[in-house]
Short mmCIF file of C-alpha atoms in Angstrom, two decimals:
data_model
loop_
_atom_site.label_atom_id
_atom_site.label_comp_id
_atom_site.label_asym_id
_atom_site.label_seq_id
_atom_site.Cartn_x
_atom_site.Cartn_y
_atom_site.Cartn_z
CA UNK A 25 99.30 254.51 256.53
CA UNK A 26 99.76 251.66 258.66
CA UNK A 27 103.34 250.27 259.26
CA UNK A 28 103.52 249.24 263.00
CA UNK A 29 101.74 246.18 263.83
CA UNK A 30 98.52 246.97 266.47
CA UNK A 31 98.45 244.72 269.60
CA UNK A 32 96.08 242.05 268.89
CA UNK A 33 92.20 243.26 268.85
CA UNK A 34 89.21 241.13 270.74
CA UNK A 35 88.53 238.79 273.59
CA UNK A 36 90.55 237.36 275.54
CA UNK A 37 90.00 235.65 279.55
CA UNK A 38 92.94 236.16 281.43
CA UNK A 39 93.31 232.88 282.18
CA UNK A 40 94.45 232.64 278.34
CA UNK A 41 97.17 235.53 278.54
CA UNK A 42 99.57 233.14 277.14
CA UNK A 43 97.27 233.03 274.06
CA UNK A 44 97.44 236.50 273.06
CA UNK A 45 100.90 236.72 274.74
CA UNK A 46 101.97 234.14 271.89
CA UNK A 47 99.81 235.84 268.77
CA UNK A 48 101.26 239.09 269.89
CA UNK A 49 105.01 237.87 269.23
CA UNK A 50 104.25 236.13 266.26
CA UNK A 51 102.93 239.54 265.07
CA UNK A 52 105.26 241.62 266.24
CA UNK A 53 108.36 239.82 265.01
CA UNK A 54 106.52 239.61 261.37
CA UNK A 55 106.26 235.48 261.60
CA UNK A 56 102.02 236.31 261.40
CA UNK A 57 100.88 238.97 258.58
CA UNK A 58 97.41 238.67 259.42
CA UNK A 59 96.05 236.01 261.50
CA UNK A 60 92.61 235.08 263.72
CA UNK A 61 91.85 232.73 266.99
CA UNK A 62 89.35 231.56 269.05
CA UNK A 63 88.71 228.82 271.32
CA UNK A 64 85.30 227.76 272.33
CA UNK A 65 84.87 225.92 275.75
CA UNK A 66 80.85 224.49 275.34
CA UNK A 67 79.85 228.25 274.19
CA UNK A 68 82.34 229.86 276.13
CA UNK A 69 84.52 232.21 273.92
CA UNK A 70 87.39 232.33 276.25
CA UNK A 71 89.54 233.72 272.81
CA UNK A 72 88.55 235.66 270.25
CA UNK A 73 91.63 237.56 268.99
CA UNK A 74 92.91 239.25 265.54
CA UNK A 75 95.78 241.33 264.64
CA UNK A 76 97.84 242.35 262.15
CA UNK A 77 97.40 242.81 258.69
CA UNK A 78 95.34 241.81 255.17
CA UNK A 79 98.40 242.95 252.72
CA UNK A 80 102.16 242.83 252.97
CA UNK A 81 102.24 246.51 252.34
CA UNK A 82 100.79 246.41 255.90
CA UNK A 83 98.59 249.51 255.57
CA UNK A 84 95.09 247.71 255.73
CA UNK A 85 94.64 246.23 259.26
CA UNK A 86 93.49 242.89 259.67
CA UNK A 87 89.63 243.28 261.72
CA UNK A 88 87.14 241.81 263.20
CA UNK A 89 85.44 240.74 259.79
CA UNK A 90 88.53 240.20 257.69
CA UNK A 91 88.43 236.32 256.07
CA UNK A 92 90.69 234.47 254.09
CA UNK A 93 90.99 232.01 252.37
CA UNK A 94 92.13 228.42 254.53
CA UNK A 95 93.13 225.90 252.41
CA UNK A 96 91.89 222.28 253.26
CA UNK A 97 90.39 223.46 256.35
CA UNK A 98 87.91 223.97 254.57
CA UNK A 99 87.67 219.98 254.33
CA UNK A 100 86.48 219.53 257.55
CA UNK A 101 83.58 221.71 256.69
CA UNK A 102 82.27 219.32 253.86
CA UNK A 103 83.17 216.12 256.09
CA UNK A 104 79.82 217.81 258.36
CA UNK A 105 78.04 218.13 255.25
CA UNK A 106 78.39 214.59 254.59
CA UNK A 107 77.85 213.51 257.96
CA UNK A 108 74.69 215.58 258.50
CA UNK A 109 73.37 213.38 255.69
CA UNK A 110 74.64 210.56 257.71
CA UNK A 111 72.64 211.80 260.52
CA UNK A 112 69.14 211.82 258.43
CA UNK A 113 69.57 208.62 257.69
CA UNK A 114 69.93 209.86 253.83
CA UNK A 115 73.65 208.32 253.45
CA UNK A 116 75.19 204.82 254.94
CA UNK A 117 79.24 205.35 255.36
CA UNK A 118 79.37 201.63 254.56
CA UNK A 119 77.44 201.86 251.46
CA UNK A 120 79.14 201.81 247.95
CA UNK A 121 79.55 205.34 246.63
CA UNK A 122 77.82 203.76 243.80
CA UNK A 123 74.40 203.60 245.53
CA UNK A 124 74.23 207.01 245.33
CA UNK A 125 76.57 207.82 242.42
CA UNK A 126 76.16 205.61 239.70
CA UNK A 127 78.96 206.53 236.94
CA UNK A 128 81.55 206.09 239.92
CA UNK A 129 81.42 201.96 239.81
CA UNK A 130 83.37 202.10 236.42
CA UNK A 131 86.69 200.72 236.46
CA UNK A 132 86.77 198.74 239.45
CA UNK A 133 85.40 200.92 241.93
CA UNK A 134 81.78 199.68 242.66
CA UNK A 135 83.45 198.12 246.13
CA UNK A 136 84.39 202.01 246.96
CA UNK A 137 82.50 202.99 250.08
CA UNK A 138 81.59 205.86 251.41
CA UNK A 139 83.68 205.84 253.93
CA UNK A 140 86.55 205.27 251.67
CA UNK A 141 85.95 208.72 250.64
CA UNK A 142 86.11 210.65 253.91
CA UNK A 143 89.00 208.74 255.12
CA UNK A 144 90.80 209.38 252.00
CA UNK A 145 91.21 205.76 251.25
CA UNK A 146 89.38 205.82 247.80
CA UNK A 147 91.92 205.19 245.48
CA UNK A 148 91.21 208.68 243.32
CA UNK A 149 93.27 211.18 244.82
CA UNK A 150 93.11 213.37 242.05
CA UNK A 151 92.54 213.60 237.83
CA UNK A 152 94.29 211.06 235.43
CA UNK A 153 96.87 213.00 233.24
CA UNK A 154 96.65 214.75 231.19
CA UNK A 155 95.51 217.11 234.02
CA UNK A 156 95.63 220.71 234.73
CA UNK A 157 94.42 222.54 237.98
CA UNK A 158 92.31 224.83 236.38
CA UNK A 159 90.31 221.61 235.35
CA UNK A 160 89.15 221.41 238.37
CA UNK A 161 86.79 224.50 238.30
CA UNK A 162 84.60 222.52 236.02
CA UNK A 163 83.32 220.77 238.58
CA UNK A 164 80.71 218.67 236.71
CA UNK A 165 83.33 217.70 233.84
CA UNK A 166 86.52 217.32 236.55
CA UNK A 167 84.17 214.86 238.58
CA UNK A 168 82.41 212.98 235.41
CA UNK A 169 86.40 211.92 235.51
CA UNK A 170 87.10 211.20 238.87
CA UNK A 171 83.95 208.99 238.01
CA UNK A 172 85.07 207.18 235.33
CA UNK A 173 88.70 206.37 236.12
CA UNK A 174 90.53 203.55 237.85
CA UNK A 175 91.34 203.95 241.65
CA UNK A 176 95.86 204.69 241.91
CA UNK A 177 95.90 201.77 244.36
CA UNK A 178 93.57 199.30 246.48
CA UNK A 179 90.89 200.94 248.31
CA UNK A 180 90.78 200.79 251.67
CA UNK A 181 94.26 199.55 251.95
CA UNK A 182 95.92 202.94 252.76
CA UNK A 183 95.15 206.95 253.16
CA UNK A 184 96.71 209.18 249.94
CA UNK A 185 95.63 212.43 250.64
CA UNK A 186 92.66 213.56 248.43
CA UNK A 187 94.34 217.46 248.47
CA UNK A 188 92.31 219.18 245.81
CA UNK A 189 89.41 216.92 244.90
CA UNK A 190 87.88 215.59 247.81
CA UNK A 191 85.26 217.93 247.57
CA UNK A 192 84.14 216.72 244.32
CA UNK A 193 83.84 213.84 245.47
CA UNK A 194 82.12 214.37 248.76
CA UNK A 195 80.13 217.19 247.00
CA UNK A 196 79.10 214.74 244.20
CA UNK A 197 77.49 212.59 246.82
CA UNK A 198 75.67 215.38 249.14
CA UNK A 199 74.23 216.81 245.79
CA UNK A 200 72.64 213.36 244.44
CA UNK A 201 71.40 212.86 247.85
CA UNK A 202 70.32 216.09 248.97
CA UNK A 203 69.81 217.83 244.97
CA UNK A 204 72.28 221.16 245.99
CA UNK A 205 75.44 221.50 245.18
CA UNK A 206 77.85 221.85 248.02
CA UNK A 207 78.13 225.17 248.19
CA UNK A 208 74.95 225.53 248.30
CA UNK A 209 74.26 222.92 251.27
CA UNK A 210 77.30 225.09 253.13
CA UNK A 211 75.16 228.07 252.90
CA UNK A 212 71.88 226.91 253.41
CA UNK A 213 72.00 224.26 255.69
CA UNK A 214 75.26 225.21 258.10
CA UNK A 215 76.57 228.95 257.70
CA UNK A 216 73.34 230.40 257.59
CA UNK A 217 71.08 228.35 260.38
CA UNK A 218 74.93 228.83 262.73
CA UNK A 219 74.97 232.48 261.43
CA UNK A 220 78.59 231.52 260.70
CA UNK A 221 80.67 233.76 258.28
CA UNK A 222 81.51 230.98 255.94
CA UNK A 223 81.59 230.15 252.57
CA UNK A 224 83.18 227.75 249.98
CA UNK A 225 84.45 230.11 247.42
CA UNK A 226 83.39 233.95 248.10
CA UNK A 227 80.78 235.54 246.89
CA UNK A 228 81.89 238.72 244.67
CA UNK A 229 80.35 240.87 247.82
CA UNK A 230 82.99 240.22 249.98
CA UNK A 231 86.16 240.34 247.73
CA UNK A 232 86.71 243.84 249.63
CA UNK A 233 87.36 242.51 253.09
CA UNK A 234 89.26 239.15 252.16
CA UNK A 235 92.79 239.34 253.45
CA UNK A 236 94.86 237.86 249.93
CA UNK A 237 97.20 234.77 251.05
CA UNK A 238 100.79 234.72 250.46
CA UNK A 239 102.77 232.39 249.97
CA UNK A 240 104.87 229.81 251.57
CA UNK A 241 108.61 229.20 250.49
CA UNK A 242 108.79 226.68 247.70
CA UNK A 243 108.25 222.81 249.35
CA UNK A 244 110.72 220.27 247.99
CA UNK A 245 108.37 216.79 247.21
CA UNK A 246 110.97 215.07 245.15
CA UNK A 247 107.78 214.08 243.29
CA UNK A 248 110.77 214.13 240.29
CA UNK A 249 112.05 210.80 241.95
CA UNK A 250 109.01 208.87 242.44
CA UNK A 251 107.80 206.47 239.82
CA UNK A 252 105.10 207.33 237.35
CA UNK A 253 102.32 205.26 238.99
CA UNK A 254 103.12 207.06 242.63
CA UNK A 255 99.84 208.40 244.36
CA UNK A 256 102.29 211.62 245.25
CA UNK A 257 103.23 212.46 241.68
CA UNK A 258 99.51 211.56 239.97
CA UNK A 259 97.45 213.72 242.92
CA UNK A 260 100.28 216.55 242.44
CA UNK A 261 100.35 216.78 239.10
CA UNK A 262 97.04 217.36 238.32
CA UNK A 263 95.93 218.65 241.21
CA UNK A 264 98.56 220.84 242.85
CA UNK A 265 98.28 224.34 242.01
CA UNK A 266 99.84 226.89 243.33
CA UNK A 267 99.23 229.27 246.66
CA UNK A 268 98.69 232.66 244.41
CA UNK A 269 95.88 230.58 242.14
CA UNK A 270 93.50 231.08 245.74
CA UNK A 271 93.98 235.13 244.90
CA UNK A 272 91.99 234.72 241.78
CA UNK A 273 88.26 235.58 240.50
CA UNK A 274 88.55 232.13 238.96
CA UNK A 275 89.52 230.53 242.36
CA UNK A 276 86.96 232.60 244.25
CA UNK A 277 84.15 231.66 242.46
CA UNK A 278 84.81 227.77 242.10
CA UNK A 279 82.89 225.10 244.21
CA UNK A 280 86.16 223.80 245.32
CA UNK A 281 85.02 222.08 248.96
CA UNK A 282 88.74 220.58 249.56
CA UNK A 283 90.56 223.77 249.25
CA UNK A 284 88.57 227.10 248.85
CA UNK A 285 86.39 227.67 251.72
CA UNK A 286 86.29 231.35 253.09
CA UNK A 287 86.24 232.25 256.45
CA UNK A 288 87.77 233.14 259.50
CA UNK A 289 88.53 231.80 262.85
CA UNK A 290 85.85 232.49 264.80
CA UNK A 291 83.39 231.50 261.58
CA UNK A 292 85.06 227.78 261.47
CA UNK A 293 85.31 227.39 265.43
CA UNK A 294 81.30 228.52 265.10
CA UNK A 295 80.86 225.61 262.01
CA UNK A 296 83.12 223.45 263.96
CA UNK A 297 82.26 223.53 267.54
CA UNK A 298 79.29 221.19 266.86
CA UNK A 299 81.55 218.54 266.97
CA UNK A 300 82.78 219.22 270.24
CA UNK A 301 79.03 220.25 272.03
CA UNK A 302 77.50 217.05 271.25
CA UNK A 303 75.94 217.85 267.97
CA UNK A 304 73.95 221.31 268.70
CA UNK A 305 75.11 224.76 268.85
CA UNK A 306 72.81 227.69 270.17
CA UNK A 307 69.83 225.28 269.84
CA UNK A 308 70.94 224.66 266.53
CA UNK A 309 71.19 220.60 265.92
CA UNK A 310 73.48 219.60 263.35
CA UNK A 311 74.40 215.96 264.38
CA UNK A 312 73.50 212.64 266.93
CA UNK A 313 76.08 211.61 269.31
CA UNK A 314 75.98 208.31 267.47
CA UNK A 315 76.87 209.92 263.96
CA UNK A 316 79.79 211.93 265.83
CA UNK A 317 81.12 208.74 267.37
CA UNK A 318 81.81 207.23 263.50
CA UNK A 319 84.33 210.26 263.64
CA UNK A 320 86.25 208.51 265.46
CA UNK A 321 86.03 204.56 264.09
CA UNK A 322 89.44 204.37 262.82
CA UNK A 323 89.77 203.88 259.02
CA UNK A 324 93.64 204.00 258.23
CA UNK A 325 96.65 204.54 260.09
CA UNK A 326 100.41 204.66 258.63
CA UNK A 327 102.37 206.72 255.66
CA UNK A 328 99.73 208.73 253.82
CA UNK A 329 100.48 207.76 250.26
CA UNK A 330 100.52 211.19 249.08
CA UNK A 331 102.12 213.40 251.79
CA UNK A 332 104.31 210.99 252.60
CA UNK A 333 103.63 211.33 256.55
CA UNK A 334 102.34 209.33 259.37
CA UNK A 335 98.75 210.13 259.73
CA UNK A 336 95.67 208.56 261.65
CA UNK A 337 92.16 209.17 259.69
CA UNK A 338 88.50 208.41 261.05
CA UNK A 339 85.48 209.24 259.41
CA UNK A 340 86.06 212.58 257.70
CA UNK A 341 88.53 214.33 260.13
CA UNK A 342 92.26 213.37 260.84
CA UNK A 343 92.75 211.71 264.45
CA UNK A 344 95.84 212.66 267.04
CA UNK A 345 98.82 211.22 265.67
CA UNK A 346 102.08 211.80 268.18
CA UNK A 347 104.76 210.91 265.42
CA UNK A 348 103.47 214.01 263.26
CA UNK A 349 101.74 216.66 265.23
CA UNK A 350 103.03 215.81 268.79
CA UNK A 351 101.60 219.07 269.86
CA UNK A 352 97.75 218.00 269.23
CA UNK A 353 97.41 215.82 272.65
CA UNK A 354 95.99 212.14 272.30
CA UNK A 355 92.59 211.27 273.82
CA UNK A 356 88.74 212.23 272.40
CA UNK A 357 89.91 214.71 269.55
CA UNK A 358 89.76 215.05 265.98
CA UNK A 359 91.30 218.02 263.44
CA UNK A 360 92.26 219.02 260.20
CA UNK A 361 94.09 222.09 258.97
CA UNK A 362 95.03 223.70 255.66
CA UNK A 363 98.24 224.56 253.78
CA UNK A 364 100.26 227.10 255.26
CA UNK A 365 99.57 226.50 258.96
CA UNK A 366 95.37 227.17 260.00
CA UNK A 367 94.17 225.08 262.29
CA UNK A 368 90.32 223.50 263.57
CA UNK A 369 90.48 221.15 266.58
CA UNK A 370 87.83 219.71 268.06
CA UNK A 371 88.18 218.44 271.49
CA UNK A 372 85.63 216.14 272.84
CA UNK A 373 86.22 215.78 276.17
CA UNK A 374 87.04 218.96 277.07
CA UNK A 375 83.96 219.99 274.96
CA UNK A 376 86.70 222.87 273.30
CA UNK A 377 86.66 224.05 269.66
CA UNK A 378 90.36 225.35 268.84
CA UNK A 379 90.33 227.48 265.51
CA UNK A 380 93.43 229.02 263.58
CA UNK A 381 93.01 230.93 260.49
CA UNK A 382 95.77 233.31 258.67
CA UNK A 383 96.63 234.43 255.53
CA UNK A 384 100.77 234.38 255.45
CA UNK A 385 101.83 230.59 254.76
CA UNK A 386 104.14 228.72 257.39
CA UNK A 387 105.92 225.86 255.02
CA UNK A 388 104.97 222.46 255.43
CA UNK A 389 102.34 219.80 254.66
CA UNK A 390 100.24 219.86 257.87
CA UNK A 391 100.64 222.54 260.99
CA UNK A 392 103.04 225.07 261.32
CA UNK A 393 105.54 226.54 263.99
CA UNK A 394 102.46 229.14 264.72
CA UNK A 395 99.53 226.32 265.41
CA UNK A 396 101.93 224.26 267.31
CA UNK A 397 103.01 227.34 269.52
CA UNK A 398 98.95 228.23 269.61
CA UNK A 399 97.41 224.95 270.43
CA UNK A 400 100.39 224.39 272.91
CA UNK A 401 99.42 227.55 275.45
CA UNK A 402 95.92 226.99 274.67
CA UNK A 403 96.57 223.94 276.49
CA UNK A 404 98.87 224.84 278.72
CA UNK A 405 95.94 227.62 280.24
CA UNK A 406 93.37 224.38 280.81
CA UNK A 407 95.04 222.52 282.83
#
């Protein structure tokens, strides 16, 4: 039986000791259960570490093909679905949702762009009440909803974090235009050309070797103080959840592409490094340099209306933001992670993928004490 945590396992150039020197404490003072990183340098795995555990008993090791669930990391992931339709020419980002989704230009929201919808800027952050989350697995009747209701506020005017549905949405659109369902697309047209150990939801094969997630300590919205019509208390409401839900059969076998992708760090930094090599991985073209420069047209800055935090969005990733994540450097970069602390960063200039994945929850809305302390001495060892 396992009880003492194992150094961490893997890759990793010297020149990164502070890497592993930084996943090893986190592991050995019991801040990390279980937790993966890499960082990619234009196909250079210069990290490619793992350690600790998949259960809080700590008797099943956490190795080398151990995945988790991550949360809305798995949002960035569906943001390259999109765009690769972008890239085809099969979707305009400045074209009305409606071109390609018809139902969605009830109630005021035929304006609603596509863009709109990877900048979280739509309006429909989540389902009218009365609202459950276990409405959302029923994706076609959950998004026949999101369809047909009225936008929470002006669209365009602000971000309010789409936390739970913005892969309906998103997934809506790449299955009119493409005819698969998102999950599907993930499979076909990114994991499996990338040969990247990825999947929204998890197919029943791989239960055995996913490491369960545990919780964070309870977060404190004061949602109970907000107003009735507040973005915060609508999306949460209906859309929340809670962290055991993503331990489920139910939860595993949704087509949930904000919040129930499966992988682990070196399978998103493989998805994700695209982004930072121009497009193509391993001869393996995903994107133009043109389509990867709308990442970065800015679409809303300011107080996300939902999370209640300064936050910069482009085109379907988050941009550096000092006043919230002063840790992720300014410059040619764009990220996303999910609840509980995991991590995807995708610096351009530097051409570097840095990937966090884990399955014990830091608290907190975006980043945790872990990925700051990570992305910090991954930095610190390229300069």
């Amino acid at each position: 039986m396992l009880v003492t945590t194992p150094d961490p396992q893997g890759f990793c150039d010297p020149s990164f000791d502070a890497v592993r020197a930084a996943l090893s404490a986190n592991l050995d003072s019991g801040e990390e259960l279980g937790a993966s990183l890499v960082v990619d340098i234009d196909g250079d795995t210069v990290v490619d570490l793992w350690g600790g555990f998949r259960d809080t008993a700590r008797t099943t090791a956490w190795d080398k093909h151990t995945i988790t669930n991550v949360w809305s990391t798995t949002k960035t992931v569906t943001s390259l679905a999109a765009l690769m339709l972008v890239d085809r020419g099969d979707i305009d980002v400045h074209a009305p949702v409606a071109q390609y989704w018809p139902e969605f230009a009830a109630n005021g929201k035929a304006d609603v762009e596509i863009r709109h919808l990877l900048s979280h800027t739509s309006g429909v952050s989540g389902l009218d009440q009365p609202a459950v989350p276990e409405d959302l697995y029923d994706l076609e009747t959950s998004t026949a909803r999101m369809a047909a209701q009225a936008p929470w506020w002006p669209p365009g005017t602000a971000s309010g974090y789409h936390v739970s549905n913005f892969g309906h949405l998103i997934g809506e659109v790449v299955r009119r235009v493409s005819g698969k369902p998102l999950k599907r697309f993930v499979a076909e047209e990114i994991a499996g050309p990338l040969g990247a150990d990825f999947q929204i939801g998890a197919a029943e094969r791989d239960w055995s070797r996913i490491a369960d997630v545990v919780p964070p300590p309870p977060m404190e919205f004061g949602l109970k103080a907000l107003g009735q019509d507040s973005p915060a208390l609508k999306t949460f409401m209906g859309s929340g959840g809670d962290a055991v839900s993503a331990n489920s059969p139910a939860w595993r076998r949704a087509d949930l592409g904000a919040v129930n992708g499966h992988g682990n760090a070196r399978s998103v930094a493989r998805v994700l490094s695209v982004i930072a090599r121009g497009g193509e991985v391993d001869g393996v073209r995903l994107l133009g340099r043109d389509t990867i420069d709308l990442i970065f047209d800015e679409q809303a800055r300011g107080v996300d209306l939902v999370l209640g935090i300064p936050l910069r969005w482009g085109i379907g990733f988050a941009l550096p933001e000092p006043a919230t994540l002063p840790w992720i450097p300014e410059g040619r970069i764009c990220f996303w992670g999910g609840w509980g602390g995991s991590m995807i960063i995708m610096d351009l200039e530097r051409r570097m993928t840095i990937s966090y994945m884990m399955n014990r929850m830091a608290p907190g809305v975006i980043g945790s004490d872990r990925s700051a302390a990570y992305v910090a001495a991954v930095y610190g060892s390229v300069r």
